[in-house]
mmCIF file of C-alpha atoms in Angstrom:
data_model
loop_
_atom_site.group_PDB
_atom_site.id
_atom_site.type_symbol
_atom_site.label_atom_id
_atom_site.label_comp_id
_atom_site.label_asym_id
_atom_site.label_seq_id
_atom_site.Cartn_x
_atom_site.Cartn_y
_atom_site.Cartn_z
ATOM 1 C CA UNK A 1 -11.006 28.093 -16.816
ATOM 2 C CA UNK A 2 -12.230 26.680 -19.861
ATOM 3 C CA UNK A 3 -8.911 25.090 -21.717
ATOM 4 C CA UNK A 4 -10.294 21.610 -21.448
ATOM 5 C CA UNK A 5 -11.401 20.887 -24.623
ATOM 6 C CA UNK A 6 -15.169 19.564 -25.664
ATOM 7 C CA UNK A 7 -16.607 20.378 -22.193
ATOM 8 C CA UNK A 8 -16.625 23.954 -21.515
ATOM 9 C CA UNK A 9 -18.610 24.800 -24.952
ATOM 10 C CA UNK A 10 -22.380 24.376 -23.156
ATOM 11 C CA UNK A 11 -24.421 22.472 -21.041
ATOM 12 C CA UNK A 12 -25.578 20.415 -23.936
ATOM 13 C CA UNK A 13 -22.060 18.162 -23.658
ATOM 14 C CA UNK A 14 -22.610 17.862 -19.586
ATOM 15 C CA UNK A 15 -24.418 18.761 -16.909
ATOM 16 C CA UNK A 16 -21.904 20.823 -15.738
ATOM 17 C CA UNK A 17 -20.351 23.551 -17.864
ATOM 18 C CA UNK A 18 -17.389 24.807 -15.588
ATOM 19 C CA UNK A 19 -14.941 22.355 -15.091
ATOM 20 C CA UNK A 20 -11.510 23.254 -16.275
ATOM 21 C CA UNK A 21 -10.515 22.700 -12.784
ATOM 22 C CA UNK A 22 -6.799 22.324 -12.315
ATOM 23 C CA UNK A 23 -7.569 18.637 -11.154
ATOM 24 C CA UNK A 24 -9.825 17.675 -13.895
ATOM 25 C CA UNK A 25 -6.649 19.351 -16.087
ATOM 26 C CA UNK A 26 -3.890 17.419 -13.978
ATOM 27 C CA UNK A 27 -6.430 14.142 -14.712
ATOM 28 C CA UNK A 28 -6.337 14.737 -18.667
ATOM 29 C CA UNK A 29 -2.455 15.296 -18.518
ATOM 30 C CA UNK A 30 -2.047 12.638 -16.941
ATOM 31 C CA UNK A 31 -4.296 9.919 -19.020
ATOM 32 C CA UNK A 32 -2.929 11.720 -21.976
ATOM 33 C CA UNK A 33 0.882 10.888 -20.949
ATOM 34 C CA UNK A 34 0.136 7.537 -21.062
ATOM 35 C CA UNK A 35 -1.157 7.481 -24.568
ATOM 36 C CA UNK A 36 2.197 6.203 -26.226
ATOM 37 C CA UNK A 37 0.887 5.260 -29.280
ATOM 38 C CA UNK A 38 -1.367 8.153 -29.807
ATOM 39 C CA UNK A 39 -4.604 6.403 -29.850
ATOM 40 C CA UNK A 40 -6.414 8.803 -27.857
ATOM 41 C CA UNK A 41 -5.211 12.083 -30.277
ATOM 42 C CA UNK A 42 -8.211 12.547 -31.467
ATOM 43 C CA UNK A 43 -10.534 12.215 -28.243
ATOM 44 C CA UNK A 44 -11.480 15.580 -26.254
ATOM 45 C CA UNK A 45 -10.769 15.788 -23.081
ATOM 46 C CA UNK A 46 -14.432 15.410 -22.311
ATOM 47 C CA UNK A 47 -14.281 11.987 -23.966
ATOM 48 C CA UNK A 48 -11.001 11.055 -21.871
ATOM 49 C CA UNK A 49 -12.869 11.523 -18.559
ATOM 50 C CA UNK A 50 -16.514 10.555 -20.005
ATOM 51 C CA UNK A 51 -15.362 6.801 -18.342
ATOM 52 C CA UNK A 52 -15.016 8.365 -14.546
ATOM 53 C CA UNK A 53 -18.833 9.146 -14.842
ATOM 54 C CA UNK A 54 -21.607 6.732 -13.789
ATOM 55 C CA UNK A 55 -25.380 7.279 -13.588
ATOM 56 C CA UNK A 56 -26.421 5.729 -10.301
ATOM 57 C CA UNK A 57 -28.565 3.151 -12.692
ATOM 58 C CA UNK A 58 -24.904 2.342 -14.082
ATOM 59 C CA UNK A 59 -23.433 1.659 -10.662
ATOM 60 C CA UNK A 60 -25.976 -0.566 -9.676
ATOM 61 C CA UNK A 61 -25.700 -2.763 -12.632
ATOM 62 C CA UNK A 62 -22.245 -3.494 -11.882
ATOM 63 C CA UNK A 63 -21.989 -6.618 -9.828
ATOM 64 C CA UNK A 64 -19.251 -6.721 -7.156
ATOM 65 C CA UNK A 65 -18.714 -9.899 -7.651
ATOM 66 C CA UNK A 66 -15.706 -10.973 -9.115
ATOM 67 C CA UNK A 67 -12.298 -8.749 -9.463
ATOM 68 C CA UNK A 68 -12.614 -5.628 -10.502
ATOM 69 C CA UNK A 69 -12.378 -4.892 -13.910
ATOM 70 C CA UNK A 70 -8.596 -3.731 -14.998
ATOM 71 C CA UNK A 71 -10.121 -0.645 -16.613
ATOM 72 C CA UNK A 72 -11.627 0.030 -13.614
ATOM 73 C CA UNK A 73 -8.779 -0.453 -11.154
ATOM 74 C CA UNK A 74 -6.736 2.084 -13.852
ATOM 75 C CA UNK A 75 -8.857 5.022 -13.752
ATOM 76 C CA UNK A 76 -8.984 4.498 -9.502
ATOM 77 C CA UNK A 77 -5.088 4.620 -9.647
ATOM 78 C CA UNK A 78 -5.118 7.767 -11.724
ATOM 79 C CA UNK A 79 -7.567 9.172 -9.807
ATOM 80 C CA UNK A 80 -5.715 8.910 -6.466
ATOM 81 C CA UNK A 81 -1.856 9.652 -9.113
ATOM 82 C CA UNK A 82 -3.858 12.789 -9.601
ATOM 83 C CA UNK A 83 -4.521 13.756 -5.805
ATOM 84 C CA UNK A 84 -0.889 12.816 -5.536
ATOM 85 C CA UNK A 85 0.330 14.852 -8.221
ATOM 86 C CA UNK A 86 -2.099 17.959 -7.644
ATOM 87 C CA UNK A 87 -0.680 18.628 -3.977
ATOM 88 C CA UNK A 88 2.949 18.433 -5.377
ATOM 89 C CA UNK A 89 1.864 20.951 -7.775
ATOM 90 C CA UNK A 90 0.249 23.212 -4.504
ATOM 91 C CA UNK A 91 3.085 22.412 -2.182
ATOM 92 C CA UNK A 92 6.319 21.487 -3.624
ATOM 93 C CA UNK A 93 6.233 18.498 -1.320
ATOM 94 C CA UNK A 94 5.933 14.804 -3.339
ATOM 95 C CA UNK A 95 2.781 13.398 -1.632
ATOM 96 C CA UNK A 96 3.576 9.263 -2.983
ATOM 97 C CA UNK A 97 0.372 7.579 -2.824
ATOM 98 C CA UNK A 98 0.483 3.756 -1.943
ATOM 99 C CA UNK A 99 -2.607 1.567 -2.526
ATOM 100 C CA UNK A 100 -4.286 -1.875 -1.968
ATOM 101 C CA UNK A 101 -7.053 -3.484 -3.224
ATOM 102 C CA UNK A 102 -8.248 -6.733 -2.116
ATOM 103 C CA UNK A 103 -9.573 -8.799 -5.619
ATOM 104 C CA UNK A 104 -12.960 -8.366 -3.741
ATOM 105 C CA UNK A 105 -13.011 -4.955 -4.318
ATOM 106 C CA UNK A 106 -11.905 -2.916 -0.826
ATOM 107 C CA UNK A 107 -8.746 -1.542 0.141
ATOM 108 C CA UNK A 108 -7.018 1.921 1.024
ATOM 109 C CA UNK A 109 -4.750 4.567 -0.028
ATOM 110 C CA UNK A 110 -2.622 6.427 1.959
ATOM 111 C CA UNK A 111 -0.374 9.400 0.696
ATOM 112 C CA UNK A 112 2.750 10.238 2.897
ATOM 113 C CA UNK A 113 4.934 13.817 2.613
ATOM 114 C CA UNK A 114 8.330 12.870 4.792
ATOM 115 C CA UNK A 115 6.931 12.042 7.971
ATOM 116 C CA UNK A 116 3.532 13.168 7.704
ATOM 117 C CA UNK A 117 0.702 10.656 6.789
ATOM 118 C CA UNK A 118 -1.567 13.664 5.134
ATOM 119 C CA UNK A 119 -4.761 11.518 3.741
ATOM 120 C CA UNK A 120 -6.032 7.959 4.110
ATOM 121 C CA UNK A 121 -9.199 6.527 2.431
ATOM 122 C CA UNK A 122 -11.017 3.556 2.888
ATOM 123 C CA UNK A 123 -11.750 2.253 -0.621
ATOM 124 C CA UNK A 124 -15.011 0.244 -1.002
ATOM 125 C CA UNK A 125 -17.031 -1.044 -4.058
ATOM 126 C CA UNK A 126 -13.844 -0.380 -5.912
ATOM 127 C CA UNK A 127 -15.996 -2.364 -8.782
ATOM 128 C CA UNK A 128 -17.964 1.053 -9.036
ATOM 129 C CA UNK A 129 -15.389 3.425 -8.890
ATOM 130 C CA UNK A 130 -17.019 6.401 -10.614
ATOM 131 C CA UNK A 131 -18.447 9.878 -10.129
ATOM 132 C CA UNK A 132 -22.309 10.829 -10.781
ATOM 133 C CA UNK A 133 -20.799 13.917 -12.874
ATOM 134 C CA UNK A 134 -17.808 14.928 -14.181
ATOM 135 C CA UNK A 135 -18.476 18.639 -11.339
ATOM 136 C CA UNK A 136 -18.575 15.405 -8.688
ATOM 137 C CA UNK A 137 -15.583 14.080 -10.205
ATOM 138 C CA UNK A 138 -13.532 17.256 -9.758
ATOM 139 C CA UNK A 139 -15.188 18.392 -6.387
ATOM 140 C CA UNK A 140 -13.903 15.040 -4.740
ATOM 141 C CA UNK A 141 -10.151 15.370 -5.833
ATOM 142 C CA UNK A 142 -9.959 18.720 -4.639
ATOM 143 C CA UNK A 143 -11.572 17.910 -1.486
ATOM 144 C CA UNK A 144 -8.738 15.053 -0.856
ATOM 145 C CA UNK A 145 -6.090 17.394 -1.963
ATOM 146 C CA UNK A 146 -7.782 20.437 -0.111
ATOM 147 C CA UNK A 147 -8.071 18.377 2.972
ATOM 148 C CA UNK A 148 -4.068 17.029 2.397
ATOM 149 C CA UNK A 149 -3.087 20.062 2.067
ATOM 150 C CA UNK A 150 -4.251 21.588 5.308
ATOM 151 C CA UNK A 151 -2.679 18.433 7.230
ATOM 152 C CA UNK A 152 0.803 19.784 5.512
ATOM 153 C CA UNK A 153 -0.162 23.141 7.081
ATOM 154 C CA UNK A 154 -0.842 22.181 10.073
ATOM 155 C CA UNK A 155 2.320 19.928 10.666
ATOM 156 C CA UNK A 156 4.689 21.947 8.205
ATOM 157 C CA UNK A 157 7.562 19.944 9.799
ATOM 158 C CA UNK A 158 6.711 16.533 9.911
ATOM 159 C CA UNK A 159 6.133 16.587 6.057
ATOM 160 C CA UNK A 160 9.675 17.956 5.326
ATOM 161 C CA UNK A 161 11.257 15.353 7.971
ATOM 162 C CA UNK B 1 14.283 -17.471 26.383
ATOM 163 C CA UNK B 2 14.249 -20.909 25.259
ATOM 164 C CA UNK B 3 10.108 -20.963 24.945
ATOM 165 C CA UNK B 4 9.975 -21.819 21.659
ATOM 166 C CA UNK B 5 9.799 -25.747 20.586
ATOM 167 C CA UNK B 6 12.880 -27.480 18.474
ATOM 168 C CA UNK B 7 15.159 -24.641 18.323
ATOM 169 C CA UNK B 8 16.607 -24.396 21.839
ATOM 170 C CA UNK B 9 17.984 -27.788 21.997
ATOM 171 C CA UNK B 10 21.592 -27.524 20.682
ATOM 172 C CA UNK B 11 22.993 -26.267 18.067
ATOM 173 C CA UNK B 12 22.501 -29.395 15.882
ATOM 174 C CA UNK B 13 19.219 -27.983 15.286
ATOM 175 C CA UNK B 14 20.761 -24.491 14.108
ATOM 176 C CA UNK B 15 23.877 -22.200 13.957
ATOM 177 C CA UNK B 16 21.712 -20.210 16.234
ATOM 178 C CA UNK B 17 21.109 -20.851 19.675
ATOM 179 C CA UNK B 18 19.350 -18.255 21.347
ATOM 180 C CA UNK B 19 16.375 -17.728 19.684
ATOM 181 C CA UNK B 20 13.209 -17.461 21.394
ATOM 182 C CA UNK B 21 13.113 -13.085 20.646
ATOM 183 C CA UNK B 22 10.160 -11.653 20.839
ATOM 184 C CA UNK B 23 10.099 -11.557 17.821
ATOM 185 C CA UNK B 24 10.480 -15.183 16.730
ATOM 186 C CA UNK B 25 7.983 -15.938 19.073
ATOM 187 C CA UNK B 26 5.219 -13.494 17.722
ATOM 188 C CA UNK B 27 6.024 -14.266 14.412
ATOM 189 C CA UNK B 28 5.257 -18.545 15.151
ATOM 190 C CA UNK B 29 2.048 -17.406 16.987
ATOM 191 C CA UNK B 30 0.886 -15.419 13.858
ATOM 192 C CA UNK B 31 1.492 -18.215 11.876
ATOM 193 C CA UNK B 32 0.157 -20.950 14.431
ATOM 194 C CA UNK B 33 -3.187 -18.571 14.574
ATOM 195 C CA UNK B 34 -3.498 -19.321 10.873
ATOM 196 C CA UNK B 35 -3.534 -22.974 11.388
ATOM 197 C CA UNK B 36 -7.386 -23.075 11.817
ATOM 198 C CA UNK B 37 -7.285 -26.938 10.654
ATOM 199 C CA UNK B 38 -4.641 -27.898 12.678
ATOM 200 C CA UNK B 39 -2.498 -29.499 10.005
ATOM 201 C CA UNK B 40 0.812 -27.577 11.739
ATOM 202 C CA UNK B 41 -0.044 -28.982 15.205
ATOM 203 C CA UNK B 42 2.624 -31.551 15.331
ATOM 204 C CA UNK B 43 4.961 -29.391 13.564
ATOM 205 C CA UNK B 44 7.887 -27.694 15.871
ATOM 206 C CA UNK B 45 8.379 -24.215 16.319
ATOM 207 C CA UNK B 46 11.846 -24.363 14.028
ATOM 208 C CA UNK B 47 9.955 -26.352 11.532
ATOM 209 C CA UNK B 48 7.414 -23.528 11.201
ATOM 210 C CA UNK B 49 9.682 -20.397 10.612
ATOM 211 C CA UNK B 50 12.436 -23.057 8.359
ATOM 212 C CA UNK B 51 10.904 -21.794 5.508
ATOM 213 C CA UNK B 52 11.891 -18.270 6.099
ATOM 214 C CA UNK B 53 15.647 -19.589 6.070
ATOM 215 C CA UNK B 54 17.429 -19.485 2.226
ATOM 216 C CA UNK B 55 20.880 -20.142 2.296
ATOM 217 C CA UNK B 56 23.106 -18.013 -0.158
ATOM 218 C CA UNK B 57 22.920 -20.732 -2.884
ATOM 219 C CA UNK B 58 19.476 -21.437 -2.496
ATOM 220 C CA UNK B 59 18.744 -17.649 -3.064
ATOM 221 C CA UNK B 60 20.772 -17.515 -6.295
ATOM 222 C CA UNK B 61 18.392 -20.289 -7.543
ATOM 223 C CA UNK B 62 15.562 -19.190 -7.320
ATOM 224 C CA UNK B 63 14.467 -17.376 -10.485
ATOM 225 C CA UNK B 64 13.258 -13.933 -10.797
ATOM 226 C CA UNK B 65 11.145 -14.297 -13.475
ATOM 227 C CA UNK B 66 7.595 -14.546 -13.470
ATOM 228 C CA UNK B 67 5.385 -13.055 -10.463
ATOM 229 C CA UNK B 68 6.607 -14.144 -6.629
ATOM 230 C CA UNK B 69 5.557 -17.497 -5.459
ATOM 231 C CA UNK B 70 2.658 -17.365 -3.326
ATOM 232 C CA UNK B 71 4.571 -18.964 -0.389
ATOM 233 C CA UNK B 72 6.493 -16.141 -0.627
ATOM 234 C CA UNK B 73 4.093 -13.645 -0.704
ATOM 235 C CA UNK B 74 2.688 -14.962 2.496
ATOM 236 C CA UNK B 75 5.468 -15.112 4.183
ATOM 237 C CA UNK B 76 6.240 -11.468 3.440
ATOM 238 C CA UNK B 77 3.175 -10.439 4.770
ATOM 239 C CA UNK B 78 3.643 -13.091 8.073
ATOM 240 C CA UNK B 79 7.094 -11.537 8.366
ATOM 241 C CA UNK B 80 5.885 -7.200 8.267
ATOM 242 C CA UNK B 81 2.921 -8.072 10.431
ATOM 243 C CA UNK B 82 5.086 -9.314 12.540
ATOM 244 C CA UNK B 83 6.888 -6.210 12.845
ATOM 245 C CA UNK B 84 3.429 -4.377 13.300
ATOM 246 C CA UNK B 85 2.436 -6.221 15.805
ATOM 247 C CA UNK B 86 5.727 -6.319 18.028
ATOM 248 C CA UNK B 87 5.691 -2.069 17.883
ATOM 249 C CA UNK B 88 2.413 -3.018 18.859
ATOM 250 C CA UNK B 89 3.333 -4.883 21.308
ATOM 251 C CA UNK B 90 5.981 -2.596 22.696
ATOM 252 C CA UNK B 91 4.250 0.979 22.358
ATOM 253 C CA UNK B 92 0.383 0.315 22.744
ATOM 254 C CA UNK B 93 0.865 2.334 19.494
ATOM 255 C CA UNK B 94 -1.087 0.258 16.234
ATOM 256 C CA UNK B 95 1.142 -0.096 13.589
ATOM 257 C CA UNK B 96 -0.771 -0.948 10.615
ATOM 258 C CA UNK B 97 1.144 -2.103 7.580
ATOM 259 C CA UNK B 98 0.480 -1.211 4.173
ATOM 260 C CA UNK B 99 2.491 -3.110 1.198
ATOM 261 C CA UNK B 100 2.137 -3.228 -2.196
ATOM 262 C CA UNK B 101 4.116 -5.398 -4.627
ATOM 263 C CA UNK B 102 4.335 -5.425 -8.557
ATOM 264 C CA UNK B 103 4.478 -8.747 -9.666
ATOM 265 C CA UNK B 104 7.711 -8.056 -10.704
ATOM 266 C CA UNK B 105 9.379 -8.333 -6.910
ATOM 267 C CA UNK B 106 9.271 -4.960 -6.347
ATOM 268 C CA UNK B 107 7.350 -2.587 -3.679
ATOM 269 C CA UNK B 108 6.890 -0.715 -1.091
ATOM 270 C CA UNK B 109 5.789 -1.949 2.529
ATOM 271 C CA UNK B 110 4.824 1.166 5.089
ATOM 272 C CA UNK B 111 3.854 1.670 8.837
ATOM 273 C CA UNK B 112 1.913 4.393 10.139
ATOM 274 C CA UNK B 113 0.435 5.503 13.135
ATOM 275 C CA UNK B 114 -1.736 7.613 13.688
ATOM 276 C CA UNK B 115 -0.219 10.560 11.647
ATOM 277 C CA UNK B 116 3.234 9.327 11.877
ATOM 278 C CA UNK B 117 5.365 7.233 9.187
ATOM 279 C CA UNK B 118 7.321 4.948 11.450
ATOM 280 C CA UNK B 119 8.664 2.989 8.990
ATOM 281 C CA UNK B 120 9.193 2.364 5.228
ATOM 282 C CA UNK B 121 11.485 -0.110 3.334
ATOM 283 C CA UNK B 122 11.617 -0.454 -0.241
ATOM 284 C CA UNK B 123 10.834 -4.336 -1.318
ATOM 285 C CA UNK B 124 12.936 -5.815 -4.319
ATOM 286 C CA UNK B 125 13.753 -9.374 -4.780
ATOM 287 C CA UNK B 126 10.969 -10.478 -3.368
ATOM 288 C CA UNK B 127 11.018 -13.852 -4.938
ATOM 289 C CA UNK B 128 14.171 -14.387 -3.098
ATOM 290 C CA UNK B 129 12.807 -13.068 0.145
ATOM 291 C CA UNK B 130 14.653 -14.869 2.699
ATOM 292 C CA UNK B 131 17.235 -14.687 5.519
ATOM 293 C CA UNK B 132 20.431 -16.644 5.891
ATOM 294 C CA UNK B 133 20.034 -17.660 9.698
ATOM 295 C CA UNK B 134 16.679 -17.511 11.983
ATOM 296 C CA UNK B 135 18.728 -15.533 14.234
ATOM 297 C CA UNK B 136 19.793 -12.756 11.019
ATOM 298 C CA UNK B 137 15.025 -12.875 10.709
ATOM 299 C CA UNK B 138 14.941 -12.649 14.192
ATOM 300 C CA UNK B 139 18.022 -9.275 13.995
ATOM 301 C CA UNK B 140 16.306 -7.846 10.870
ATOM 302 C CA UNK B 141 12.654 -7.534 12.464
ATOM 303 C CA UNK B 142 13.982 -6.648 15.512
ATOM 304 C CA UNK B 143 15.949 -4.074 14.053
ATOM 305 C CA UNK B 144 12.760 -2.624 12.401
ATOM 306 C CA UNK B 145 10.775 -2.784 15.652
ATOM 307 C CA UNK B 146 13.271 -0.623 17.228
ATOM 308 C CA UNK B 147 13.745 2.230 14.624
ATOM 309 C CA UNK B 148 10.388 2.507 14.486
ATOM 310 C CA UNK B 149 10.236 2.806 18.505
ATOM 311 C CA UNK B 150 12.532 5.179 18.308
ATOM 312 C CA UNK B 151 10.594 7.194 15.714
ATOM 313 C CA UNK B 152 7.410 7.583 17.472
ATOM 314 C CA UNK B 153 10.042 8.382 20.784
ATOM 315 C CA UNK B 154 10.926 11.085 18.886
ATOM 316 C CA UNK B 155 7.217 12.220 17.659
ATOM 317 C CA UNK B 156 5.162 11.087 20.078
ATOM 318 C CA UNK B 157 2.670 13.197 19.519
ATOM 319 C CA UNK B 158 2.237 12.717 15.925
ATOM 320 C CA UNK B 159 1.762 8.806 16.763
ATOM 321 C CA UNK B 160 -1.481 9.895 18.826
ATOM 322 C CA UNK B 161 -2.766 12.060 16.311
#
């Protein structure tokens, strides 16, 4: 714990003060990979993620009318990259996620290991994609990767077939 | 055989004669069901899937620059449902298809059941999606329909899960 940078030096910066999770630090690595041209050098980590987080007065000012905003529709696919990536880091196994999103804002993902279809989600009000706190933000990817990984348990086979 | 309008009559109509498949004939009801103005209603069965048919030259014409024709999209999506809904069909089993495509005529279209992946095919080309003969669509989602049959033969359990 506490490598993430900007967030782990008191509550003052957020609500939650323990959150150098290993997805929250997959998440970072993974926004940070895609910053080609540097842009985002000088941003803490706290500042990469600070976008994931909505107030529930934020989400509810967000019509769902509309497409979703690209921005918005990036930091979903990360999100779920992240699941993706965190239970190949836990298992070996590549877990590919594959997504759709209907322009009005619902879809699903699915991630597959061989044979095995180890998580599904119905996505919904994919204009409001976002987490209360950055603790809610972390605590829901490791639930989906927790929850992955005991399907891969369970049916050890079918996910190396 | 020989249920399905315009195509059985001779081979004037078409180098193939024998084409009323099951699967030919699922995939003109799933377009017929999206008729809901009834603009295809004097339109013959051949007429209906004709678009699905690209000659080799016609293939090479078509660019594959710029995102996938819409046409073509749909008929993509007529053509995997299809598939989904013959294993359907076949196994009681529901097949539902995911698919995703960049819009540069690439993707990824998958079938699952339950917690079994029946089925995957990588997309590419899709702007030139097409078959030569209705009989080599008819072969190709046939082909499909049965190794995915054979897949959930082989786990049936996993399709029930």
């Amino acid at each position: 714990m506490g490598t993430l940078t900007g967030i782990t030096d008191g509550p003052a910066d957020n609500e939650d003060w323990d959150l150098a999770t290993p997805f929250l630090e997959c998440l970072v690595r993974l926004i940070r990979a895609q910053d080609t041209h540097g842009a985002w050098e000088g941003k803490s980590d706290a500042d990469l993620l600070a976008d994931f987080i909505l107030t529930k007065e934020q989400r509810r000012e967000i019509p769902i009318i509309g497409d979703p905003d690209p921005d918005v529709l990036w930091r979903l696919q990360n999100f779920y990259s992240c699941v993706g990536l965190v239970i190949e880091e836990r298992t070996g196994l590549l877990a590919s996620p594959i997504m759709t999103i209907s322009h009005e804002g619902f879809g699903r993902a699915l991630f597959t290991t061989g044979r095995l279809v180890v998580l599904w989600k119905t996505l919904r009000d994919v204009h409001r994609f976002g987490f209360e706190t950055l603790g809610k933000l972390s605590e829901s990817g490791t639930k989906m990767v927790e929850d992955a990984i005991a399907v891969i348990e369970t049916y050890p086979d079918m996910a190396r077939a």
